[in-house]
């Protein structure tokens, strides 16, 4: 038990983990901590000896502790984090001995007020740490705190700061250093603090080229015997002289003419190759046009085969869900180029309507996508090419009369009325929706709900709870205001955000804004008790 003298009080701090920790602010009384350190029933082990063991039993066995002696350790908090996991509040601290050993401390549940003060630089003593064997190997070992009384806050460490080194990416180093022991740099940036070695002037003179000396001291007489010509030409003035033609003009023109003939030959050969390629391409295009009808018929046959497969598998039950899902995803790709007659003959729309109530959600969604794709395909501008009216008029060879145009306009208005009726039904359903469910955050310190985390709460390390709540719509009853606002989980503001009334009076309204009515030419809506609306039956 002679190792107990390692942890003791010394001057303005405490010696723990074989290092002198200078304390800036004491949280516990000086007399109380001296009594705790002098107690014979508690042994203070170094953090390194705790981290290097498999579990707490092995640590006690290596230290030679009896069953009636408690094990404790002193560490410095260098990082803190709080989050919610499965509706449980979890607090993680990373503790260090300010040398090379670190450990993670995990606490589940709400922290008492005295433990909420733990921050970066806090010196703590932990009694009987619960160390278990790691099932998954990670960087840091973890200890769990079962009782809040097992943590004792001693004080705040002096001289804890970030390393002043720069990483290879050009960013500041985020490692903590203890300046009283390590200096301003961590172990990865120790060389940054040392001074760079200066090269002596004698070495520089040996390395430099002699031409640099000649250029700088041309007037020195001792270099005349080494560079006599360069020194003599410095004092003479520089004059420009004509170099003369290397070749005669006629010779250069003849050479350029030969080069021009060669370039023309290359261009003509390339043009012949391009003409051959264009001829081959035109032949391929004619072949492709002739085989266009074959590909269209093959695509329609493939579409019919897939539609028949979907119809057969949908009648068998839910066991064939894989084949149904694969066929639904494949038939959407085969829809391009299929005529409306083929789609009506296959009765694929009936199969889609039947699969909308399928218990497997992916099949229901795929059938809905297929139905939308078919409707979009049928509404293309070329759909009239397959209708009976168009083929009949073309075969008869007469121009459309006035009655034909009136019938066509009536059909268009009738189709438009059906679309408007569906839109009105959907709009009435949307107006009945008073709330929706959203994911929101609740801050315990501010006692407020919000859809997004407040930057101030994040900076102050407030505790949050993430939960699904109701988002309701309200509007102010003040006739001059009529401002629309939203509330989360029944949390209403004390004042109206717009008119700032002292006593706010609001009413729940639809979550969606009303859609403006799309009226046909010369259309008047019927007035009744529920307001102006369009009749339910489009034929009336």
Coordinates of C-alpha atoms in Angstrom, one line a residue:
X1 CA 0.0 0.0 0.0
X2 CA 3.0 2.3 -0.3
X3 CA 1.7 3.5 -3.7
X4 CA -0.9 5.6 -1.9
X5 CA 1.5 8.4 -1.3
X6 CA 1.4 9.1 -5.1
X7 CA -1.9 11.0 -4.7
X8 CA -1.5 13.9 -2.3
X9 CA -2.0 17.7 -1.9
X10 CA 0.9 19.8 -2.9
X11 CA 1.1 23.7 -2.8
X12 CA -1.7 25.1 -4.9
X13 CA -2.9 21.8 -6.4
X14 CA -2.8 18.1 -6.2
X15 CA -0.4 15.4 -7.3
X16 CA -2.3 12.6 -9.2
X17 CA -1.3 10.2 -11.9
X18 CA 2.4 11.2 -11.3
X19 CA 1.7 14.8 -12.4
X20 CA 1.2 18.0 -10.5
X21 CA -2.3 19.4 -11.3
X22 CA -2.6 23.1 -10.5
X23 CA -6.1 24.0 -9.5
X24 CA -7.5 27.4 -10.4
X25 CA -10.8 27.2 -8.4
X26 CA -11.5 24.8 -5.6
X27 CA -15.1 23.4 -5.5
X28 CA -14.5 21.2 -2.4
X29 CA -13.0 22.5 0.8
X30 CA -9.3 22.1 1.2
X31 CA -9.7 20.3 4.6
X32 CA -12.3 17.8 3.2
X33 CA -10.1 16.8 0.3
X34 CA -7.1 16.3 2.6
X35 CA -9.2 14.0 4.8
X36 CA -10.4 12.0 1.8
X37 CA -6.8 11.5 0.5
X38 CA -5.6 10.5 3.9
X39 CA -8.3 7.9 4.4
X40 CA -6.9 4.3 4.7
X41 CA -10.1 2.7 3.3
X42 CA -9.7 4.3 -0.1
X43 CA -6.9 3.6 -2.6
X44 CA -6.3 6.2 -5.4
X45 CA -5.0 4.4 -8.5
X46 CA -3.6 6.0 -11.6
X47 CA -5.8 6.3 -14.7
X48 CA -3.3 4.4 -16.7
X49 CA -3.5 1.3 -14.5
X50 CA -7.3 1.3 -14.7
X51 CA -7.3 1.6 -18.5
X52 CA -4.8 -1.1 -19.1
X53 CA -6.9 -3.8 -17.3
X54 CA -9.7 -5.9 -18.7
X55 CA -12.2 -5.3 -15.9
X56 CA -12.4 -3.9 -12.4
X57 CA -11.7 -7.3 -10.8
X58 CA -8.4 -7.7 -12.7
X59 CA -7.5 -4.1 -11.7
X60 CA -8.0 -4.7 -8.0
X61 CA -6.1 -8.0 -8.2
X62 CA -3.1 -6.4 -9.9
X63 CA -3.1 -3.6 -7.3
X64 CA -3.4 -6.1 -4.4
X65 CA -6.5 -4.5 -2.8
X66 CA -8.6 -6.2 -0.2
X67 CA -12.3 -6.5 -0.3
X68 CA -12.9 -3.8 2.3
X69 CA -10.9 -1.2 0.4
X70 CA -12.5 1.1 -2.2
X71 CA -10.8 1.9 -5.5
X72 CA -10.8 5.5 -6.8
X73 CA -9.2 7.5 -9.5
X74 CA -8.7 11.2 -10.3
X75 CA -9.1 12.5 -13.9
X76 CA -9.7 15.7 -15.8
X77 CA -12.7 16.2 -18.1
X78 CA -11.7 17.3 -21.6
X79 CA -15.0 16.7 -23.5
X80 CA -18.7 16.5 -22.7
X81 CA -21.7 15.4 -24.7
X82 CA -25.4 14.9 -24.0
X83 CA -28.0 13.1 -26.2
X84 CA -31.2 11.1 -26.1
X85 CA -31.2 7.4 -26.8
X86 CA -34.5 5.4 -26.7
X87 CA -36.2 8.1 -24.6
X88 CA -33.3 8.0 -22.1
X89 CA -31.0 10.9 -21.4
X90 CA -27.3 9.9 -21.8
X91 CA -24.4 12.0 -20.7
X92 CA -20.8 11.1 -21.9
X93 CA -17.6 12.6 -20.6
X94 CA -14.1 12.0 -21.9
X95 CA -11.6 12.0 -19.0
X96 CA -7.8 12.2 -19.3
X97 CA -4.8 12.1 -17.0
X98 CA -3.1 14.9 -19.0
X99 CA -0.5 12.5 -20.3
X100 CA -1.4 9.6 -22.7
X101 CA -4.4 7.8 -21.1
X102 CA -8.1 8.6 -21.6
X103 CA -11.4 7.0 -20.7
X104 CA -15.1 7.6 -21.4
X105 CA -17.6 8.0 -18.6
X106 CA -21.2 7.3 -19.3
X107 CA -24.2 8.4 -17.1
X108 CA -27.8 7.5 -17.9
X109 CA -30.6 9.6 -16.5
X110 CA -31.1 13.2 -15.5
X111 CA -28.1 14.8 -13.8
X112 CA -28.4 16.5 -10.4
X113 CA -27.6 20.2 -10.2
X114 CA -24.1 19.8 -8.8
X115 CA -23.1 17.4 -11.7
X116 CA -24.5 19.8 -14.4
X117 CA -21.6 22.1 -13.5
X118 CA -19.1 19.6 -14.9
X119 CA -17.4 21.1 -18.0
X120 CA -14.1 21.0 -19.9
X121 CA -11.3 21.4 -17.3
X122 CA -13.1 20.0 -14.3
X123 CA -11.1 17.7 -12.0
X124 CA -13.2 14.8 -10.7
X125 CA -12.7 11.8 -8.4
X126 CA -14.6 8.7 -9.3
X127 CA -15.2 6.0 -6.6
X128 CA -15.4 2.3 -7.6
X129 CA -15.5 2.8 -11.4
X130 CA -17.6 0.0 -13.1
X131 CA -15.2 -1.2 -15.9
X132 CA -16.4 -4.0 -18.0
X133 CA -14.7 -6.0 -20.8
X134 CA -15.3 -4.5 -24.2
X135 CA -17.3 -6.6 -26.6
X136 CA -16.5 -4.2 -29.5
X137 CA -13.0 -2.8 -29.6
X138 CA -13.1 1.0 -29.7
X139 CA -10.6 3.8 -29.1
X140 CA -11.7 4.5 -25.5
X141 CA -12.8 2.2 -22.7
X142 CA -16.1 3.1 -21.1
X143 CA -17.1 3.1 -17.4
X144 CA -20.7 3.3 -16.2
X145 CA -21.8 5.4 -13.2
X146 CA -24.6 3.7 -11.3
X147 CA -24.9 6.2 -8.4
X148 CA -24.5 9.9 -8.7
X149 CA -22.7 10.0 -5.3
X150 CA -19.7 8.1 -6.8
X151 CA -18.6 11.4 -8.6
X152 CA -16.8 14.1 -6.6
X153 CA -15.9 17.4 -8.1
X154 CA -12.6 18.7 -6.8
X155 CA -12.1 21.9 -8.8
X156 CA -11.1 23.5 -12.1
X157 CA -7.7 22.9 -13.7
X158 CA -5.4 25.8 -14.6
X159 CA -3.5 25.9 -17.9
X160 CA -5.8 23.7 -20.0
X161 CA -6.0 25.0 -23.6
X162 CA -5.9 23.9 -27.2
X163 CA -2.7 23.1 -29.0
X164 CA -1.2 26.0 -31.0
X165 CA 0.0 23.7 -33.8
X166 CA -1.4 23.6 -37.3
X167 CA -2.5 20.4 -39.0
X168 CA -1.6 19.3 -42.5
X169 CA -4.9 20.5 -43.8
X170 CA -4.2 24.0 -42.5
X171 CA -6.6 24.0 -39.6
X172 CA -5.9 24.6 -36.0
X173 CA -5.2 21.5 -33.8
X174 CA -8.0 20.5 -31.5
X175 CA -6.0 18.5 -28.9
X176 CA -5.9 19.7 -25.4
X177 CA -2.5 20.4 -23.7
X178 CA -1.6 21.1 -20.1
X179 CA 0.7 24.1 -20.4
X180 CA 2.4 23.6 -17.0
X181 CA 3.6 20.2 -18.1
X182 CA 3.5 20.0 -21.9
X183 CA 3.9 23.6 -23.1
X184 CA 1.8 25.1 -25.9
X185 CA 2.1 22.1 -28.3
X186 CA 0.8 18.5 -28.2
X187 CA 3.0 15.5 -28.9
X188 CA 2.2 15.7 -32.6
X189 CA 3.3 19.3 -32.9
X190 CA 6.3 19.5 -30.5
X191 CA 8.6 20.3 -33.4
X192 CA 6.5 23.4 -34.2
X193 CA 7.7 25.1 -31.0
X194 CA 11.4 24.5 -31.5
X195 CA 13.5 27.0 -33.5
X196 CA 14.6 26.0 -37.0
X197 CA 18.3 25.5 -37.5
X198 CA 20.1 28.3 -39.3
X199 CA 22.6 27.4 -42.0
X200 CA 25.9 29.1 -41.5
X201 CA 27.3 31.6 -43.9
X202 CA 30.3 29.3 -44.6
X203 CA 28.1 26.5 -45.8
X204 CA 26.1 28.9 -48.0
X205 CA 29.3 30.1 -49.7
X206 CA 30.2 26.5 -50.6
X207 CA 26.8 25.7 -51.9
X208 CA 26.2 28.8 -54.0
X209 CA 27.3 28.9 -57.7
X210 CA 30.2 31.1 -58.5
X211 CA 28.2 32.9 -61.2
X212 CA 26.1 34.6 -58.5
X213 CA 29.3 36.1 -56.9
X214 CA 30.5 37.3 -60.3
X215 CA 27.2 39.1 -60.9
X216 CA 27.2 40.8 -57.5
X217 CA 30.9 41.7 -57.4
X218 CA 32.0 42.3 -61.0
X219 CA 34.3 45.1 -60.0
X220 CA 36.4 42.8 -57.8
X221 CA 39.8 42.2 -59.4
X222 CA 40.3 38.7 -58.0
X223 CA 37.7 37.2 -60.4
X224 CA 39.3 38.7 -63.5
X225 CA 41.5 35.7 -64.2
X226 CA 38.5 33.3 -63.7
X227 CA 35.9 35.2 -65.9
X228 CA 37.8 37.6 -68.1
X229 CA 35.3 37.9 -71.0
X230 CA 32.2 38.4 -68.8
X231 CA 33.9 41.2 -66.8
X232 CA 35.2 43.0 -69.9
X233 CA 31.7 43.0 -71.7
X234 CA 30.0 44.7 -68.7
X235 CA 31.4 48.1 -69.3
X236 CA 30.9 48.2 -73.1
X237 CA 27.5 49.5 -74.3
X238 CA 25.1 47.1 -76.0
X239 CA 24.2 47.7 -79.6
X240 CA 21.5 46.0 -81.8
X241 CA 22.7 44.5 -85.1
X242 CA 20.8 42.8 -87.9
X243 CA 21.3 39.0 -88.0
X244 CA 20.6 38.7 -91.7
X245 CA 18.4 36.2 -93.5
X246 CA 19.2 32.6 -93.0
X247 CA 17.7 31.6 -96.4
X248 CA 16.7 33.4 -99.5
X249 CA 13.0 34.4 -100.0
X250 CA 12.5 32.2 -103.1
X251 CA 13.7 29.1 -101.2
X252 CA 11.3 29.7 -98.3
X253 CA 8.3 30.2 -100.7
X254 CA 9.1 26.9 -102.5
X255 CA 9.2 25.0 -99.2
X256 CA 5.8 26.5 -98.2
X257 CA 4.3 25.5 -101.5
X258 CA 5.4 21.9 -101.1
X259 CA 3.8 22.0 -97.6
X260 CA 0.6 23.3 -99.0
X261 CA 0.3 20.5 -101.5
X262 CA 0.8 17.9 -98.7
X263 CA -1.9 19.6 -96.5
X264 CA -4.4 19.5 -99.4
X265 CA -3.8 15.7 -99.9
X266 CA -4.5 15.0 -96.3
X267 CA -7.7 17.1 -96.3
X268 CA -9.0 15.3 -99.5
X269 CA -8.3 11.8 -97.9
X270 CA -10.2 12.8 -94.8
X271 CA -13.2 14.0 -96.8
X272 CA -13.4 10.6 -98.6
X273 CA -13.5 8.8 -95.3
X274 CA -16.3 11.0 -94.0
X275 CA -18.4 10.4 -97.1
X276 CA -18.1 6.7 -96.6
X277 CA -19.2 7.0 -93.0
X278 CA -22.2 9.1 -93.9
X279 CA -23.3 6.5 -96.5
X280 CA -23.1 3.7 -94.0
X281 CA -25.1 5.7 -91.5
X282 CA -27.9 6.4 -94.0
X283 CA -28.1 2.7 -94.8
X284 CA -28.4 1.9 -91.1
X285 CA -31.2 4.5 -90.7
X286 CA -33.3 3.0 -93.4
X287 CA -32.9 -0.4 -91.8
X288 CA -33.9 1.0 -88.4
X289 CA -37.0 2.6 -89.9
X290 CA -38.1 -0.6 -91.5
X291 CA -37.7 -2.5 -88.2
X292 CA -39.6 0.2 -86.2
X293 CA -42.9 -1.5 -86.6
X294 CA -41.4 -4.8 -85.5
X295 CA -40.0 -3.2 -82.3
X296 CA -43.4 -1.6 -81.5
X297 CA -45.3 -4.9 -81.9
X298 CA -42.7 -6.7 -79.7
X299 CA -43.0 -4.0 -77.1
X300 CA -46.8 -4.3 -77.0
X301 CA -46.6 -8.1 -76.8
X302 CA -44.2 -7.7 -73.8
X303 CA -46.6 -5.3 -72.2
X304 CA -49.5 -7.7 -72.6
X305 CA -47.4 -10.6 -71.2
X306 CA -46.5 -8.5 -68.1
X307 CA -50.1 -7.4 -67.6
X308 CA -51.4 -11.0 -67.8
X309 CA -48.7 -12.0 -65.2
X310 CA -49.8 -9.3 -62.8
X311 CA -53.4 -10.3 -63.2
X312 CA -52.7 -14.0 -62.5
X313 CA -50.4 -13.4 -59.5
X314 CA -52.8 -10.9 -57.9
X315 CA -55.5 -13.5 -57.8
X316 CA -53.3 -16.1 -56.1
X317 CA -52.8 -14.1 -52.9
X318 CA -50.0 -12.5 -51.0
X319 CA -47.5 -15.4 -51.5
X320 CA -46.6 -14.1 -55.0
X321 CA -45.7 -10.6 -53.8
X322 CA -42.1 -10.7 -55.2
X323 CA -43.3 -11.6 -58.7
X324 CA -46.0 -8.9 -58.6
X325 CA -43.6 -6.2 -57.4
X326 CA -41.0 -7.1 -60.1
X327 CA -43.7 -7.1 -62.8
X328 CA -45.1 -3.7 -61.7
X329 CA -41.6 -2.2 -61.8
X330 CA -40.8 -3.6 -65.2
X331 CA -44.1 -2.8 -66.9
X332 CA -43.6 0.9 -66.3
X333 CA -40.5 0.8 -68.5
X334 CA -42.4 -1.0 -71.3
X335 CA -45.2 1.6 -71.4
X336 CA -43.5 3.9 -74.0
X337 CA -44.8 3.1 -77.5
X338 CA -47.9 1.1 -76.4
X339 CA -51.2 2.2 -77.9
X340 CA -54.3 2.9 -75.8
X341 CA -56.1 0.0 -77.5
X342 CA -53.6 -2.4 -76.1
X343 CA -53.9 -0.9 -72.6
X344 CA -57.7 -1.2 -72.7
X345 CA -57.5 -4.8 -73.9
X346 CA -55.1 -5.8 -71.1
X347 CA -57.4 -4.3 -68.4
X348 CA -54.3 -3.3 -66.5
X349 CA -56.1 -0.4 -64.8
X350 CA -58.5 -2.9 -63.0
X351 CA -55.5 -4.8 -61.7
X352 CA -53.9 -1.6 -60.4
X353 CA -57.1 -0.6 -58.6
X354 CA -57.3 -4.0 -57.1
X355 CA -53.7 -3.9 -55.9
X356 CA -54.1 -0.5 -54.2
X357 CA -55.6 -2.3 -51.1
X358 CA -52.7 -4.8 -51.0
X359 CA -51.4 -5.4 -47.5
X360 CA -47.8 -4.9 -48.6
X361 CA -47.1 -1.2 -48.9
X362 CA -44.5 -1.4 -51.7
X363 CA -46.9 -3.2 -54.0
X364 CA -49.6 -0.6 -53.3
X365 CA -47.2 2.3 -54.0
X366 CA -45.9 0.6 -57.2
X367 CA -49.5 0.0 -58.5
X368 CA -50.3 3.7 -57.8
X369 CA -47.2 4.8 -59.7
X370 CA -48.2 2.5 -62.7
X371 CA -51.7 3.9 -62.7
X372 CA -50.4 7.5 -62.8
X373 CA -47.9 6.6 -65.6
X374 CA -50.7 5.1 -67.7
X375 CA -53.0 8.1 -67.2
X376 CA -50.1 10.4 -68.2
X377 CA -49.4 8.3 -71.2
X378 CA -53.0 8.4 -72.3
X379 CA -53.1 12.2 -72.1
X380 CA -50.4 12.7 -74.6
X381 CA -51.2 14.8 -77.8
X382 CA -51.1 11.7 -80.0
X383 CA -53.9 9.8 -78.1
X384 CA -56.5 10.9 -80.6
X385 CA -54.8 8.9 -83.3
X386 CA -56.1 5.7 -81.7
X387 CA -59.7 6.9 -81.0
X388 CA -62.7 5.6 -83.1
X389 CA -64.0 9.1 -83.8
X390 CA -60.8 10.1 -85.6
X391 CA -60.4 6.9 -87.6
X392 CA -64.1 7.1 -88.6
X393 CA -63.8 10.7 -89.9
X394 CA -60.6 9.9 -91.8
X395 CA -62.2 6.8 -93.4
X396 CA -65.4 8.6 -94.4
X397 CA -63.4 11.5 -95.9
X398 CA -65.8 14.4 -95.0
X399 CA -65.1 17.5 -93.0
X400 CA -66.4 17.7 -89.4
X401 CA -69.8 19.5 -89.3
X402 CA -71.1 22.0 -86.7
X403 CA -72.8 19.3 -84.7
X404 CA -69.6 17.3 -84.4
X405 CA -67.7 20.3 -83.1
X406 CA -70.5 21.0 -80.5
X407 CA -70.4 17.4 -79.3
X408 CA -66.7 17.5 -79.0
X409 CA -66.9 20.8 -77.0
X410 CA -69.5 19.2 -74.8
X411 CA -67.3 16.2 -74.1
X412 CA -64.4 18.5 -73.2
X413 CA -66.6 20.5 -70.8
X414 CA -67.9 17.3 -69.2
X415 CA -64.4 16.0 -68.7
X416 CA -63.4 19.3 -67.2
X417 CA -66.3 19.2 -64.8
X418 CA -65.3 15.7 -63.6
X419 CA -61.8 17.0 -62.9
X420 CA -63.1 20.0 -61.0
X421 CA -65.4 17.7 -59.0
X422 CA -62.5 15.6 -57.9
X423 CA -60.5 18.7 -57.0
X424 CA -63.4 20.1 -54.9
X425 CA -63.7 16.8 -53.0
X426 CA -59.9 16.8 -52.3
X427 CA -60.1 20.5 -51.2
X428 CA -63.0 19.8 -48.8
X429 CA -61.0 16.9 -47.3
X430 CA -57.9 19.1 -46.9
X431 CA -60.0 21.8 -45.1
X432 CA -61.0 19.2 -42.5
X433 CA -57.4 18.6 -41.5
X434 CA -56.7 20.7 -38.4
X435 CA -53.2 19.4 -37.5
X436 CA -50.3 17.3 -38.7
X437 CA -47.7 15.3 -36.8
X438 CA -44.1 16.6 -37.0
X439 CA -40.8 15.9 -35.2
X440 CA -40.0 18.6 -32.7
X441 CA -37.4 19.3 -29.9
X442 CA -38.2 20.2 -26.3
X443 CA -35.7 22.2 -24.3
X444 CA -35.9 21.4 -20.6
X445 CA -34.1 24.6 -19.6
X446 CA -36.2 26.9 -21.7
X447 CA -39.4 24.9 -21.4
X448 CA -40.2 25.4 -25.1
X449 CA -41.0 23.3 -28.1
X450 CA -39.4 24.1 -31.5
X451 CA -39.1 22.4 -34.8
X452 CA -35.4 23.2 -35.0
X453 CA -32.7 23.4 -32.3
X454 CA -32.1 27.0 -31.2
X455 CA -28.4 27.9 -31.7
X456 CA -28.3 29.6 -28.3
X457 CA -29.5 26.4 -26.5
X458 CA -26.9 24.3 -28.5
X459 CA -24.2 26.7 -27.4
X460 CA -25.2 26.5 -23.7
X461 CA -25.4 22.6 -23.9
X462 CA -29.1 22.4 -23.0
X463 CA -30.8 19.0 -22.9
X464 CA -33.3 18.2 -25.7
X465 CA -36.0 15.6 -26.1
X466 CA -37.0 14.7 -29.7
X467 CA -40.6 13.6 -30.1
X468 CA -43.5 13.5 -32.5
X469 CA -46.1 16.2 -31.6
X470 CA -49.1 17.8 -33.1
X471 CA -48.7 21.0 -35.2
X472 CA -52.0 22.9 -35.2
X473 CA -53.1 26.0 -37.1
X474 CA -54.8 29.0 -35.4
X475 CA -55.8 32.4 -36.5
X476 CA -56.3 35.6 -34.3
X477 CA -59.9 36.5 -33.7
X478 CA -59.2 40.2 -33.9
X479 CA -61.0 41.4 -37.0
X480 CA -58.2 43.9 -37.9
X481 CA -55.5 41.3 -37.5
X482 CA -56.7 37.8 -38.6
X483 CA -53.1 36.5 -38.4
X484 CA -52.5 32.8 -38.9
X485 CA -49.9 31.1 -36.8
X486 CA -49.0 27.5 -35.7
X487 CA -48.6 25.8 -32.3
X488 CA -46.6 22.7 -31.3
X489 CA -48.0 20.3 -28.8
X490 CA -50.7 22.8 -27.6
X491 CA -48.1 25.4 -26.8
X492 CA -49.6 28.8 -27.7
X493 CA -47.8 32.2 -27.6
X494 CA -48.8 34.6 -24.9
X495 CA -49.2 37.4 -27.4
X496 CA -50.3 37.5 -31.0
X497 CA -47.1 37.7 -33.2
X498 CA -48.7 40.4 -35.4
X499 CA -51.0 42.7 -33.4
X500 CA -49.4 42.1 -30.0
X501 CA -52.7 41.8 -28.1
X502 CA -52.2 41.3 -24.3
X503 CA -54.9 38.6 -24.2
X504 CA -54.8 36.5 -27.3
X505 CA -58.1 34.9 -28.5
X506 CA -57.6 32.3 -31.3
X507 CA -59.5 29.6 -33.0
X508 CA -58.4 26.4 -34.6
X509 CA -58.6 26.4 -38.4
X510 CA -57.6 24.2 -41.3
X511 CA -53.9 23.5 -41.6
X512 CA -54.0 24.2 -45.4
X513 CA -54.9 27.5 -47.0
X514 CA -58.1 27.4 -49.1
X515 CA -57.7 27.0 -52.8
X516 CA -59.3 29.5 -55.2
X517 CA -62.2 28.2 -57.2
X518 CA -61.5 27.4 -60.9
X519 CA -64.7 28.3 -62.7
X520 CA -65.7 27.4 -66.3
X521 CA -66.8 30.2 -68.7
X522 CA -70.3 31.6 -67.6
X523 CA -70.4 29.2 -64.6
X524 CA -72.2 30.2 -61.4
X525 CA -71.9 28.2 -58.1
X526 CA -75.0 27.2 -56.1
X527 CA -75.5 28.9 -52.8
X528 CA -76.6 26.8 -49.8
X529 CA -76.0 26.6 -46.0
X530 CA -72.4 25.4 -46.3
X531 CA -71.6 28.0 -48.9
X532 CA -71.3 28.1 -52.7
X533 CA -70.2 24.8 -54.1
X534 CA -70.5 22.7 -57.3
X535 CA -73.0 19.8 -57.5
X536 CA -71.7 16.4 -56.7
X537 CA -72.9 14.7 -59.9
X538 CA -71.2 16.1 -63.0
X539 CA -74.1 15.0 -65.2
X540 CA -76.6 17.2 -63.3

